[in-house]
Structure formats: C-alpha cells, structure tokens
C-alpha cells in the first residue's frame, strides 16, 4: 500500500557550498514560534530514478529509494503548486513498487526507470513549536553529497536549508521564516529539488541537459502574426499535457480528476473536428475515434458519480415523512454497485496498451502535424470562420429543440444542442489569445448555455435511474413512494429549464470575430449578427 503526505516546504541556500557564518538565525518569536527544539542528526541515503531521457525531471517529478530517517522507503513526489508536492510513499523493495510505476505510466510509456543519481544527506533538524508545544514546522540543515551511481560523472557537495510545514500548517509562518532567513544571508534555492541540482552538478564535462520538448506547438522563430496552425497546436498541446498530468490523479481517485480528464479528451476531439481546414481530418479522424473511446470509458465512472450525487442530494432534501422505507440504504447500495465496477474497469483501461498508443499518437500529432490548406494562414482570419460554423450548427439544434413537443424528442434535441454548445465553446477557446475579448465573451455565453442544457440532461438521466430504483424497491416489497416524489420534482425542474431556454437563447448573437479592413473586430464595435 502507498500512503500520501502533502508536503509544503521552501528551500534555501547560501553563496558557495556552505552555510552562513554563524549558522542559522534564531527563529524564536517568528510568527507563533515560542521555542525551537533540536532533533537527532540523521544520515539519509537516496537513489533517484528516472527514464534515461529524464521525463520525470522535465515535469518536476522525483522518484527515489531512500534509507535512513523515520520514513525509509520509496518516495514519489508529484507537483501540486508552487512549493507544494504530494509525496506518495511505499515500503522499501528491491525494485520500483507497482503502485508507483502505475502513477508514472502516462509519462514513462513503458520506458525503463533507471538510477540516475545518488544523494547522501547529513540532516540536522529543528522543530519550531508553538507555546502549547504544537510543532508548527521543521527546519532542516542538509549537508549534501551527490554522485552518479553508474557511468561517468562528477561528485558535487553543497548545503541547503528546508523549511517544511506540519500538516494543517499556515503558509504565513513560511513567509515570516523566509524573511528572517533572507536577512541572515540565505537565498531561495536555485533548483526546485536536490535531484535537479544533483543531475546538473554531477554531469560529465560537456554533457547538456535535455530540453523539455514542446512538440508541434512550439512557435517558430519567424516573426509576424501567429498562424492558425500555431494557435490550434498550442491549444491541443495544453490538453495533451492535462491528460498526462491528470492520469495519476485519476488513479489516486482525487476529486474531480475523472471529469477534468474527460473534458480534456473532449476538447481534443472537438477541436480536431472544428479545425479541419487547419489539420487534415483524413489523418485526425482515426485519432478522434480513439479520443471518443477514451471519453466514453471515463464517462462511465463520471456519469455514475454525478448521478449518485444528484440523487443523494435530492433524497436528503426530502422530509422524513416523504421517504418511508429503507430508501437511503437502497440508494447507498445502488451507488456503491454503480461505482465499484466502473472504477475497476477504468484502471484497467489506463493500464492498457490502447490508451498508451493514444498518448503516443497525440505526441506524434504535435510533433508532425498533418497540415491542411489553412494551416499557414493568419489565425485571426481562420479561427473566426470555424467558430461561426459551429455556432450555426448550434443554432439549428436549438431551433429544433424549441420546436419539438415536450418529451423524448425534445430531450434528445436538447442533448444534441448541449454537445453543439460545447463544440462552439471549445472552438472559441482556441482563439482567446488571437481574437481577444469577443472570443472570451462567447466562451462565457456558451458556458451558460451548456450549464442549463447539462442540468436538463442530468435530470433526464436521473428520472431513468429513479424509475429503476422504484422498480427494484417494489419488487423487494418496499415502499416506492419517495422515488415517485423525486421523479416528479425532476420533471418540474426540467420544465422550468425548458422555459428558461428561449429567454437565454434570445440574448445570444452569432459571433462576428473576424477583423474588418481597419484591423478592428466587428464584435468590438458592437455589430453582431442575430442568431436567427
């Protein structure tokens, strides 16, 4: 089993390889620090692993096997925010534990994890304590020695200071401690981690650190307005990066991770379809089919998650007299049954060859994009046409839905309109930089429409689930009254949303994002064409 610890720390160093003359300043009285207590000095011996081309290091990730101290074992550190990392720990073993290898799979793609650098640290630790004895933070003085366990390389030595909050600590304390340390002559560490500094300083003479590739999204050296290809690839590269970074979060079952990964997948597929004049669809359609597959796999668990939350919230809001029988128990059992299966299946998908092949294909697309006829044209001229085309499709779906009678036909038409609203939104997101305020405003409007239609579709699914729950309860001899009450409330909610739609749609206008002859945008001057 692997345990996770949220690590919030800051690192410092002095000029040269040692510490300031006179050592660290007294931190008593800083913020809530009432006393400083020394702990035993320990020696830590850690070997850091990465792929031969250092994929983990490029993403700010460290993987090590460490002995010594009170947390010996395998440690995987994943960045969360500035100075914040999640440290995932596993027991000592001869090889990288399977649980940690899985969390790295979207980066390693089957490449071997090999020892790259060994770091020995002599650590003297002090605890910063509050007046009641509570440990607020720990400050460690590290004397570091690094070398390469295999192959050519040099030995490097330096000293650094780490200040780490205890669980639930306040970052204001880190700010106050930092002020005192900087006044004492220290400075923020030049490297984000010991491993990063060690790899640099132990490198053989003449070795150059590999630069992180940007794929096809890297801008060329040419000056001038960005091309449509550059704008589209920049957006696609960001979504691919999200897929890779969210993979370990999904495996760890972190909140909202499946939803965010699914959105990135949908954005990729949608933009490939919207910008067929930029990237050749004969080459991207097979990739789009694989993205559709992955979105569907992610959706099984996500849809069950959303539905369960909606039903639980609705059931909790019912007065006790309106939910006779074991309704909460049945709903809980139903939720667990629908969540356990999809979760296990999704992990199998992420461990499968098909998923890795998709990630590799996305990288290949960015590295060597299949250019279509408009790829080299200015983005400001190409992007608006794609957005306007998607908006026209959306308008057709909305008009069909508004003309349909209440019932399954309208529900289906509204669902299609929701998907069209997403596609228009994603197409507009590509042009946020080049098209400016009008594109941002359109994204905002499409989000509002998407949320209304999404709420409606969630209600359609909820009513289907309530019918199934009622049937199960009836078959078991239970009172099914509560499910009928909730069904009626969902129907009323759907009717209210359908009544809101015409008014919301009337506020929307077809986007006019193209620059006029004077270089200004028609939408900026207030001239927008009606959607109808």
Coordinates of C-alpha atoms in Angstrom, one line a residue:
X1 CA 0.0 0.0 0.0
X2 CA 1.1 3.6 -0.7
X3 CA 0.5 6.5 1.7
X4 CA 0.3 10.1 0.7
X5 CA 1.7 13.1 2.5
X6 CA 1.1 16.7 1.4
X7 CA 4.5 18.4 1.5
X8 CA 4.6 22.2 1.8
X9 CA 8.2 23.4 2.0
X10 CA 10.7 26.0 0.8
X11 CA 14.4 25.5 0.2
X12 CA 17.2 28.0 0.7
X13 CA 21.0 28.1 0.1
X14 CA 23.9 30.3 0.8
X15 CA 26.6 31.7 -1.5
X16 CA 29.1 28.9 -2.3
X17 CA 28.6 25.4 -0.9
X18 CA 28.4 26.1 2.8
X19 CA 26.1 27.9 5.3
X20 CA 26.2 31.5 6.5
X21 CA 28.9 32.2 9.0
X22 CA 27.4 31.7 12.5
X23 CA 24.8 29.2 11.2
X24 CA 21.0 29.8 11.1
X25 CA 19.4 32.8 12.8
X26 CA 17.3 32.3 16.0
X27 CA 13.7 31.8 14.9
X28 CA 12.2 32.1 18.3
X29 CA 9.5 34.8 18.2
X30 CA 8.9 34.5 14.5
X31 CA 5.1 34.4 13.9
X32 CA 3.8 31.9 16.6
X33 CA 7.1 30.2 17.2
X34 CA 7.7 30.1 21.0
X35 CA 10.6 27.7 21.1
X36 CA 13.0 25.8 18.9
X37 CA 13.9 22.2 19.7
X38 CA 16.8 20.2 18.2
X39 CA 16.2 16.7 17.0
X40 CA 18.8 13.9 16.3
X41 CA 21.0 14.3 13.3
X42 CA 20.5 11.5 10.7
X43 CA 22.1 10.3 7.5
X44 CA 19.8 9.8 4.5
X45 CA 20.9 7.8 1.5
X46 CA 18.7 8.2 -1.6
X47 CA 19.0 6.9 -5.1
X48 CA 16.9 8.8 -7.6
X49 CA 15.3 7.1 -10.6
X50 CA 14.1 8.4 -14.0
X51 CA 13.9 7.4 -17.6
X52 CA 17.1 7.6 -19.5
X53 CA 15.8 10.8 -21.2
X54 CA 14.6 12.2 -17.8
X55 CA 10.9 12.5 -18.5
X56 CA 10.1 12.8 -14.8
X57 CA 12.7 15.6 -14.2
X58 CA 11.2 17.6 -17.0
X59 CA 7.8 17.5 -15.3
X60 CA 9.2 18.4 -11.8
X61 CA 8.6 14.8 -10.6
X62 CA 11.1 12.9 -8.4
X63 CA 11.2 9.2 -7.6
X64 CA 13.7 7.9 -5.0
X65 CA 14.6 4.9 -2.9
X66 CA 15.8 6.2 0.5
X67 CA 17.1 4.6 3.6
X68 CA 17.8 6.3 7.0
X69 CA 15.5 8.6 9.0
X70 CA 12.0 7.7 10.1
X71 CA 10.4 7.4 6.6
X72 CA 12.7 5.0 4.7
X73 CA 11.1 3.6 1.6
X74 CA 10.2 4.6 -2.0
X75 CA 9.0 8.2 -2.4
X76 CA 7.3 9.6 -5.4
X77 CA 6.8 13.4 -5.4
X78 CA 4.2 14.9 -7.7
X79 CA 3.9 18.7 -8.0
X80 CA 0.7 20.3 -6.9
X81 CA 1.5 24.1 -6.8
X82 CA 4.5 26.3 -6.1
X83 CA 6.3 24.8 -3.1
X84 CA 3.6 22.2 -2.7
X85 CA 4.0 18.5 -3.6
X86 CA 2.2 15.3 -2.8
X87 CA 4.7 12.7 -1.5
X88 CA 3.4 9.2 -2.1
X89 CA 5.3 6.6 -0.1
X90 CA 5.7 2.9 -0.5
X91 CA 7.7 0.3 1.6
X92 CA 11.3 -0.5 0.8
X93 CA 11.7 -3.0 -2.1
X94 CA 14.4 -4.0 -4.5
X95 CA 12.5 -2.5 -7.5
X96 CA 10.1 0.3 -8.0
X97 CA 6.8 -0.7 -6.5
X98 CA 3.9 -1.4 -8.9
X99 CA 1.7 1.2 -7.4
X100 CA 4.2 4.0 -8.1
X101 CA 5.0 2.6 -11.6
X102 CA 1.3 2.9 -12.4
X103 CA 1.2 6.6 -11.3
X104 CA 4.1 7.3 -13.7
X105 CA 2.8 5.3 -16.7
X106 CA 1.5 8.3 -18.7
X107 CA 5.0 9.7 -18.6
X108 CA 7.2 6.7 -18.9
X109 CA 5.1 4.9 -21.6
X110 CA 6.9 1.7 -20.9
X111 CA 10.4 3.2 -20.7
X112 CA 12.7 1.7 -18.0
X113 CA 13.2 3.6 -14.7
X114 CA 16.9 3.6 -14.0
X115 CA 19.1 5.0 -11.2
X116 CA 20.5 8.4 -12.3
X117 CA 21.9 10.0 -9.2
X118 CA 22.7 9.1 -5.6
X119 CA 22.4 11.7 -2.9
X120 CA 23.7 11.3 0.7
X121 CA 22.4 13.9 3.1
X122 CA 23.5 14.5 6.7
X123 CA 20.5 16.2 8.2
X124 CA 20.2 18.2 11.4
X125 CA 16.5 19.1 12.1
X126 CA 14.9 21.6 14.5
X127 CA 11.3 21.8 15.4
X128 CA 9.5 25.1 15.5
X129 CA 7.0 24.9 18.3
X130 CA 4.1 27.0 19.5
X131 CA 3.6 28.0 23.1
X132 CA 1.5 24.9 23.8
X133 CA 4.2 22.6 22.4
X134 CA 2.5 22.0 19.0
X135 CA 5.0 21.5 16.2
X136 CA 4.4 24.2 13.6
X137 CA 7.2 23.4 11.2
X138 CA 10.5 21.7 10.9
X139 CA 13.7 23.3 9.6
X140 CA 16.4 21.0 8.3
X141 CA 20.0 21.9 7.7
X142 CA 21.3 19.5 5.0
X143 CA 24.9 18.8 4.1
X144 CA 24.6 17.1 0.7
X145 CA 26.9 14.9 -1.4
X146 CA 25.8 13.7 -4.9
X147 CA 27.3 11.4 -7.5
X148 CA 26.3 9.2 -10.4
X149 CA 25.8 5.6 -9.4
X150 CA 26.7 4.4 -12.9
X151 CA 28.5 5.9 -15.9
X152 CA 30.7 8.9 -16.0
X153 CA 30.1 11.9 -13.8
X154 CA 31.4 14.2 -11.1
X155 CA 30.8 14.5 -7.4
X156 CA 29.1 17.5 -6.0
X157 CA 28.7 18.9 -2.5
X158 CA 26.6 21.7 -1.1
X159 CA 24.5 22.8 1.8
X160 CA 20.8 23.8 1.8
X161 CA 18.0 24.6 4.2
X162 CA 14.5 23.1 4.1
X163 CA 11.6 24.6 6.0
X164 CA 8.5 22.3 5.9
X165 CA 5.1 22.9 7.5
X166 CA 3.4 20.3 9.6
X167 CA 0.0 19.0 8.5
X168 CA -2.5 21.8 8.5
X169 CA 0.2 24.5 8.9
X170 CA -0.2 28.1 7.8
X171 CA 1.9 29.4 5.0
X172 CA 2.1 32.7 6.8
X173 CA 4.7 31.0 9.0
X174 CA 6.8 30.2 6.0
X175 CA 6.6 33.8 4.9
X176 CA 7.8 35.0 8.3
X177 CA 10.6 32.4 8.5
X178 CA 11.7 33.3 5.0
X179 CA 12.1 37.0 5.9
X180 CA 14.4 36.1 8.8
X181 CA 16.4 33.6 6.6
X182 CA 16.9 36.1 3.8
X183 CA 18.1 38.8 6.3
X184 CA 20.6 36.3 7.5
X185 CA 22.2 36.0 4.1
X186 CA 20.4 33.0 2.6
X187 CA 18.6 33.0 -0.7
X188 CA 15.9 30.8 -2.3
X189 CA 17.4 27.6 -3.7
X190 CA 18.5 27.8 -7.3
X191 CA 17.0 24.3 -8.0
X192 CA 13.5 23.0 -7.3
X193 CA 14.8 19.8 -5.8
X194 CA 18.0 18.1 -4.7
X195 CA 17.7 15.7 -7.6
X196 CA 17.5 18.5 -10.1
X197 CA 20.6 20.2 -8.7
X198 CA 22.5 16.9 -8.4
X199 CA 21.8 15.9 -12.0
X200 CA 23.2 19.3 -13.2
X201 CA 26.2 19.4 -10.9
X202 CA 27.3 15.8 -11.4
X203 CA 27.0 15.9 -15.1
X204 CA 30.2 14.9 -17.0
X205 CA 32.1 17.7 -18.7
X206 CA 30.3 18.7 -22.0
X207 CA 27.0 17.0 -21.2
X208 CA 24.0 19.1 -21.9
X209 CA 20.7 18.7 -20.1
X210 CA 17.9 17.6 -22.4
X211 CA 15.4 20.3 -23.0
X212 CA 11.7 19.6 -22.5
X213 CA 10.1 19.1 -25.9
X214 CA 7.1 21.3 -26.8
X215 CA 6.1 19.2 -29.8
X216 CA 4.4 20.8 -32.7
X217 CA 3.1 23.6 -30.5
X218 CA 6.5 25.2 -30.3
X219 CA 6.5 28.6 -32.0
X220 CA 8.8 29.0 -34.9
X221 CA 11.5 31.7 -35.0
X222 CA 9.6 33.6 -37.6
X223 CA 8.0 36.9 -36.6
X224 CA 4.6 38.1 -37.6
X225 CA 1.1 37.2 -36.6
X226 CA 0.5 33.7 -35.4
X227 CA -0.7 31.2 -37.9
X228 CA -3.9 29.1 -37.5
X229 CA -1.7 26.0 -37.1
X230 CA 0.3 27.6 -34.2
X231 CA -2.9 28.6 -32.4
X232 CA -4.6 25.2 -32.8
X233 CA -1.5 23.2 -31.8
X234 CA -0.9 25.5 -28.8
X235 CA -4.4 24.6 -27.5
X236 CA -4.0 20.9 -28.3
X237 CA -0.7 20.7 -26.6
X238 CA -2.3 22.1 -23.4
X239 CA -5.0 19.5 -23.5
X240 CA -2.5 16.7 -24.1
X241 CA -0.5 18.0 -21.1
X242 CA -3.6 17.9 -19.0
X243 CA -4.3 14.3 -20.0
X244 CA -0.8 13.2 -18.9
X245 CA -0.9 15.2 -15.7
X246 CA -4.4 14.0 -14.7
X247 CA -3.6 10.3 -15.2
X248 CA -2.1 9.8 -11.8
X249 CA -4.8 11.9 -10.2
X250 CA -7.5 9.6 -11.7
X251 CA -5.6 6.6 -10.5
X252 CA -5.5 8.1 -7.0
X253 CA -9.2 8.8 -7.2
X254 CA -8.8 12.5 -6.4
X255 CA -11.9 14.7 -6.5
X256 CA -13.0 15.9 -10.0
X257 CA -10.0 14.3 -11.7
X258 CA -12.0 12.0 -13.9
X259 CA -14.2 14.9 -15.0
X260 CA -11.3 17.1 -15.8
X261 CA -9.5 14.3 -17.8
X262 CA -12.7 13.6 -19.7
X263 CA -13.1 17.3 -20.6
X264 CA -9.5 17.4 -21.9
X265 CA -10.3 14.4 -24.0
X266 CA -13.5 16.0 -25.4
X267 CA -11.7 19.3 -26.1
X268 CA -9.1 17.5 -28.1
X269 CA -11.6 15.6 -30.2
X270 CA -13.9 18.6 -30.7
X271 CA -11.1 21.0 -31.8
X272 CA -9.8 18.4 -34.3
X273 CA -13.2 18.3 -35.8
X274 CA -13.8 22.1 -35.8
X275 CA -10.5 23.0 -37.4
X276 CA -10.5 20.6 -40.3
X277 CA -9.1 23.3 -42.5
X278 CA -6.1 23.5 -40.3
X279 CA -5.3 19.9 -39.6
X280 CA -6.3 17.3 -42.2
X281 CA -9.2 15.2 -40.9
X282 CA -8.2 12.2 -43.0
X283 CA -5.3 11.9 -40.6
X284 CA -7.0 13.2 -37.4
X285 CA -10.3 11.3 -37.7
X286 CA -8.8 8.0 -36.5
X287 CA -7.3 9.8 -33.6
X288 CA -10.7 11.4 -32.9
X289 CA -12.3 7.9 -32.8
X290 CA -9.8 6.9 -30.1
X291 CA -10.5 10.1 -28.1
X292 CA -14.2 9.3 -28.3
X293 CA -13.4 5.8 -27.0
X294 CA -11.4 7.2 -24.0
X295 CA -14.1 9.8 -23.2
X296 CA -16.7 7.1 -23.1
X297 CA -14.6 5.0 -20.8
X298 CA -14.0 8.0 -18.5
X299 CA -17.7 8.8 -18.7
X300 CA -18.9 5.5 -17.2
X301 CA -17.5 6.3 -13.8
X302 CA -18.0 10.1 -14.0
X303 CA -21.7 9.8 -15.0
X304 CA -22.3 7.4 -12.2
X305 CA -20.6 9.8 -9.8
X306 CA -22.7 12.8 -10.9
X307 CA -25.9 10.9 -10.9
X308 CA -25.3 9.5 -7.4
X309 CA -24.5 12.9 -6.0
X310 CA -27.7 14.4 -7.6
X311 CA -29.9 11.6 -6.2
X312 CA -28.3 11.7 -2.7
X313 CA -28.8 15.4 -2.5
X314 CA -32.4 15.2 -3.6
X315 CA -33.1 12.4 -1.2
X316 CA -31.5 14.3 1.7
X317 CA -33.8 17.3 1.0
X318 CA -37.0 15.2 1.3
X319 CA -38.8 15.5 4.6
X320 CA -38.7 12.2 6.6
X321 CA -42.4 11.6 6.1
X322 CA -42.0 11.6 2.4
X323 CA -39.3 8.9 2.3
X324 CA -40.8 5.8 4.0
X325 CA -38.9 2.6 3.9
X326 CA -35.2 2.0 3.6
X327 CA -34.7 4.5 0.7
X328 CA -31.3 5.7 1.9
X329 CA -30.0 2.2 2.3
X330 CA -31.2 1.2 -1.1
X331 CA -29.7 4.4 -2.7
X332 CA -26.4 3.8 -1.0
X333 CA -26.3 0.2 -2.1
X334 CA -27.2 1.2 -5.7
X335 CA -24.5 3.9 -5.6
X336 CA -21.7 1.6 -4.4
X337 CA -22.7 -1.1 -7.0
X338 CA -22.6 1.5 -9.9
X339 CA -19.2 3.0 -8.7
X340 CA -17.1 -0.1 -7.9
X341 CA -17.4 -1.7 -11.3
X342 CA -16.6 1.4 -13.4
X343 CA -13.7 2.3 -11.2
X344 CA -12.0 -1.1 -11.6
X345 CA -12.7 -1.0 -15.4
X346 CA -11.2 2.5 -15.8
X347 CA -8.0 1.5 -14.1
X348 CA -7.7 -1.4 -16.5
X349 CA -8.2 1.0 -19.4
X350 CA -5.4 3.2 -18.1
X351 CA -3.1 0.2 -17.8
X352 CA -3.9 -1.0 -21.3
X353 CA -1.9 -0.7 -24.5
X354 CA -4.7 1.1 -26.4
X355 CA -4.5 4.0 -24.0
X356 CA -0.7 4.3 -24.3
X357 CA -1.0 4.1 -28.1
X358 CA -3.4 7.1 -28.0
X359 CA -1.0 9.2 -25.9
X360 CA 1.8 8.4 -28.3
X361 CA -0.3 9.2 -31.3
X362 CA -1.2 12.6 -29.7
X363 CA 2.5 13.3 -29.2
X364 CA 3.2 12.4 -32.8
X365 CA 0.4 14.7 -34.0
X366 CA 2.0 17.6 -32.1
X367 CA 5.5 16.8 -33.4
X368 CA 4.5 16.3 -37.1
X369 CA 1.0 17.9 -37.6
X370 CA -1.0 16.9 -40.8
X371 CA -1.4 20.4 -42.2
X372 CA -4.4 21.3 -44.2
X373 CA -4.9 24.2 -46.6
X374 CA -5.4 26.9 -44.0
X375 CA -2.7 25.9 -41.6
X376 CA -0.3 28.6 -42.6
X377 CA -2.8 31.4 -42.8
X378 CA -3.1 34.0 -40.0
X379 CA -5.1 32.7 -37.1
X380 CA -7.2 35.9 -36.9
X381 CA -8.6 35.1 -40.3
X382 CA -9.1 31.3 -40.0
X383 CA -10.3 30.8 -36.4
X384 CA -13.5 33.0 -36.7
X385 CA -14.8 31.0 -39.6
X386 CA -14.6 27.8 -37.7
X387 CA -16.3 29.3 -34.6
X388 CA -19.1 30.8 -36.7
X389 CA -19.6 27.5 -38.5
X390 CA -20.0 25.7 -35.2
X391 CA -22.4 28.3 -33.9
X392 CA -24.6 27.9 -36.9
X393 CA -24.8 24.1 -36.1
X394 CA -25.7 25.0 -32.6
X395 CA -28.5 27.4 -33.7
X396 CA -30.0 24.6 -35.8
X397 CA -30.1 22.2 -32.9
X398 CA -31.6 24.8 -30.5
X399 CA -34.3 25.7 -33.0
X400 CA -35.2 22.0 -33.5
X401 CA -35.4 21.6 -29.7
X402 CA -37.6 24.7 -29.2
X403 CA -40.0 23.4 -32.0
X404 CA -40.3 19.9 -30.5
X405 CA -43.1 18.9 -28.2
X406 CA -42.1 18.1 -24.6
X407 CA -41.0 14.5 -24.2
X408 CA -38.2 12.2 -25.5
X409 CA -37.9 14.1 -28.9
X410 CA -37.2 17.4 -27.2
X411 CA -34.9 15.7 -24.6
X412 CA -32.8 14.3 -27.4
X413 CA -32.8 17.6 -29.3
X414 CA -31.7 19.5 -26.2
X415 CA -28.9 16.9 -25.6
X416 CA -27.7 17.5 -29.2
X417 CA -27.8 21.2 -28.6
X418 CA -25.7 20.8 -25.5
X419 CA -23.0 19.0 -27.4
X420 CA -23.0 21.7 -30.1
X421 CA -22.7 24.4 -27.4
X422 CA -19.6 22.6 -26.1
X423 CA -18.1 22.4 -29.5
X424 CA -18.6 26.1 -30.1
X425 CA -17.2 26.9 -26.8
X426 CA -14.0 24.8 -27.4
X427 CA -13.5 26.3 -30.8
X428 CA -13.7 29.8 -29.3
X429 CA -11.3 28.9 -26.6
X430 CA -8.6 28.2 -29.2
X431 CA -8.8 31.9 -30.2
X432 CA -8.8 33.5 -26.8
X433 CA -5.4 35.0 -27.5
X434 CA -5.7 36.0 -31.1
X435 CA -9.4 37.0 -31.1
X436 CA -9.4 38.7 -27.7
X437 CA -12.5 39.9 -25.8
X438 CA -15.1 38.8 -28.3
X439 CA -13.9 35.2 -28.1
X440 CA -13.8 35.3 -24.3
X441 CA -17.3 36.7 -24.2
X442 CA -18.5 33.9 -26.5
X443 CA -16.9 31.3 -24.2
X444 CA -18.7 32.8 -21.3
X445 CA -22.1 32.7 -23.1
X446 CA -21.6 29.2 -24.3
X447 CA -20.7 28.0 -20.8
X448 CA -24.0 29.5 -19.5
X449 CA -26.0 27.7 -22.2
X450 CA -24.1 24.5 -21.7
X451 CA -24.8 24.5 -18.0
X452 CA -28.5 25.0 -18.5
X453 CA -28.7 22.2 -21.0
X454 CA -26.4 20.0 -18.9
X455 CA -28.7 20.4 -15.9
X456 CA -31.6 19.3 -18.1
X457 CA -29.8 16.2 -19.4
X458 CA -28.7 15.2 -15.9
X459 CA -32.4 15.4 -15.0
X460 CA -33.3 13.1 -17.9
X461 CA -30.8 10.5 -16.6
X462 CA -31.9 10.9 -13.0
X463 CA -35.5 10.2 -13.9
X464 CA -34.4 7.0 -15.7
X465 CA -32.5 5.9 -12.6
X466 CA -35.4 6.8 -10.3
X467 CA -37.7 4.5 -12.4
X468 CA -35.2 1.7 -12.0
X469 CA -34.9 2.2 -8.2
X470 CA -38.7 2.3 -7.8
X471 CA -39.0 -0.9 -9.7
X472 CA -36.3 -2.6 -7.5
X473 CA -38.0 -1.3 -4.3
X474 CA -41.4 -2.5 -5.5
X475 CA -40.0 -6.0 -6.3
X476 CA -38.4 -6.2 -2.9
X477 CA -41.8 -5.3 -1.2
X478 CA -40.5 -1.8 -0.2
X479 CA -42.4 1.4 -0.3
X480 CA -41.5 3.2 -3.6
X481 CA -43.3 6.5 -2.8
X482 CA -40.1 8.5 -2.3
X483 CA -38.8 7.7 -5.8
X484 CA -42.1 8.9 -7.3
X485 CA -41.8 12.2 -5.4
X486 CA -38.3 12.7 -6.6
X487 CA -39.3 11.8 -10.2
X488 CA -42.0 14.5 -10.1
X489 CA -39.6 17.1 -8.8
X490 CA -37.1 16.2 -11.6
X491 CA -39.9 16.6 -14.1
X492 CA -40.8 20.1 -12.7
X493 CA -37.1 21.1 -12.8
X494 CA -36.8 20.1 -16.4
X495 CA -40.0 22.0 -17.3
X496 CA -38.6 25.1 -15.6
X497 CA -35.3 24.8 -17.5
X498 CA -37.1 24.4 -20.8
X499 CA -39.0 27.6 -20.1
X500 CA -35.7 29.4 -19.4
X501 CA -34.1 28.4 -22.6
X502 CA -35.9 30.7 -25.1
X503 CA -35.0 33.8 -23.0
X504 CA -31.4 32.7 -22.7
X505 CA -31.2 32.0 -26.4
X506 CA -32.6 35.4 -27.3
X507 CA -29.7 37.0 -25.5
X508 CA -27.2 35.2 -27.7
X509 CA -26.0 36.5 -31.1
X510 CA -24.0 34.9 -33.7
X511 CA -20.3 35.7 -33.2
X512 CA -18.5 38.1 -35.6
X513 CA -14.9 37.6 -34.7
X514 CA -13.2 38.5 -38.0
X515 CA -11.2 41.7 -38.2
X516 CA -12.6 44.4 -40.5
X517 CA -10.5 46.3 -43.0
X518 CA -9.4 48.7 -40.3
X519 CA -8.0 45.9 -38.2
X520 CA -10.7 46.2 -35.6
X521 CA -13.2 43.5 -34.8
X522 CA -16.8 43.9 -35.7
X523 CA -17.9 42.4 -32.4
X524 CA -15.8 45.1 -30.6
X525 CA -17.7 47.8 -32.3
X526 CA -21.0 46.3 -31.2
X527 CA -22.1 45.0 -34.6
X528 CA -23.1 41.4 -34.1
X529 CA -25.4 39.4 -36.4
X530 CA -28.5 37.9 -34.9
X531 CA -28.5 34.2 -34.4
X532 CA -31.8 34.0 -36.2

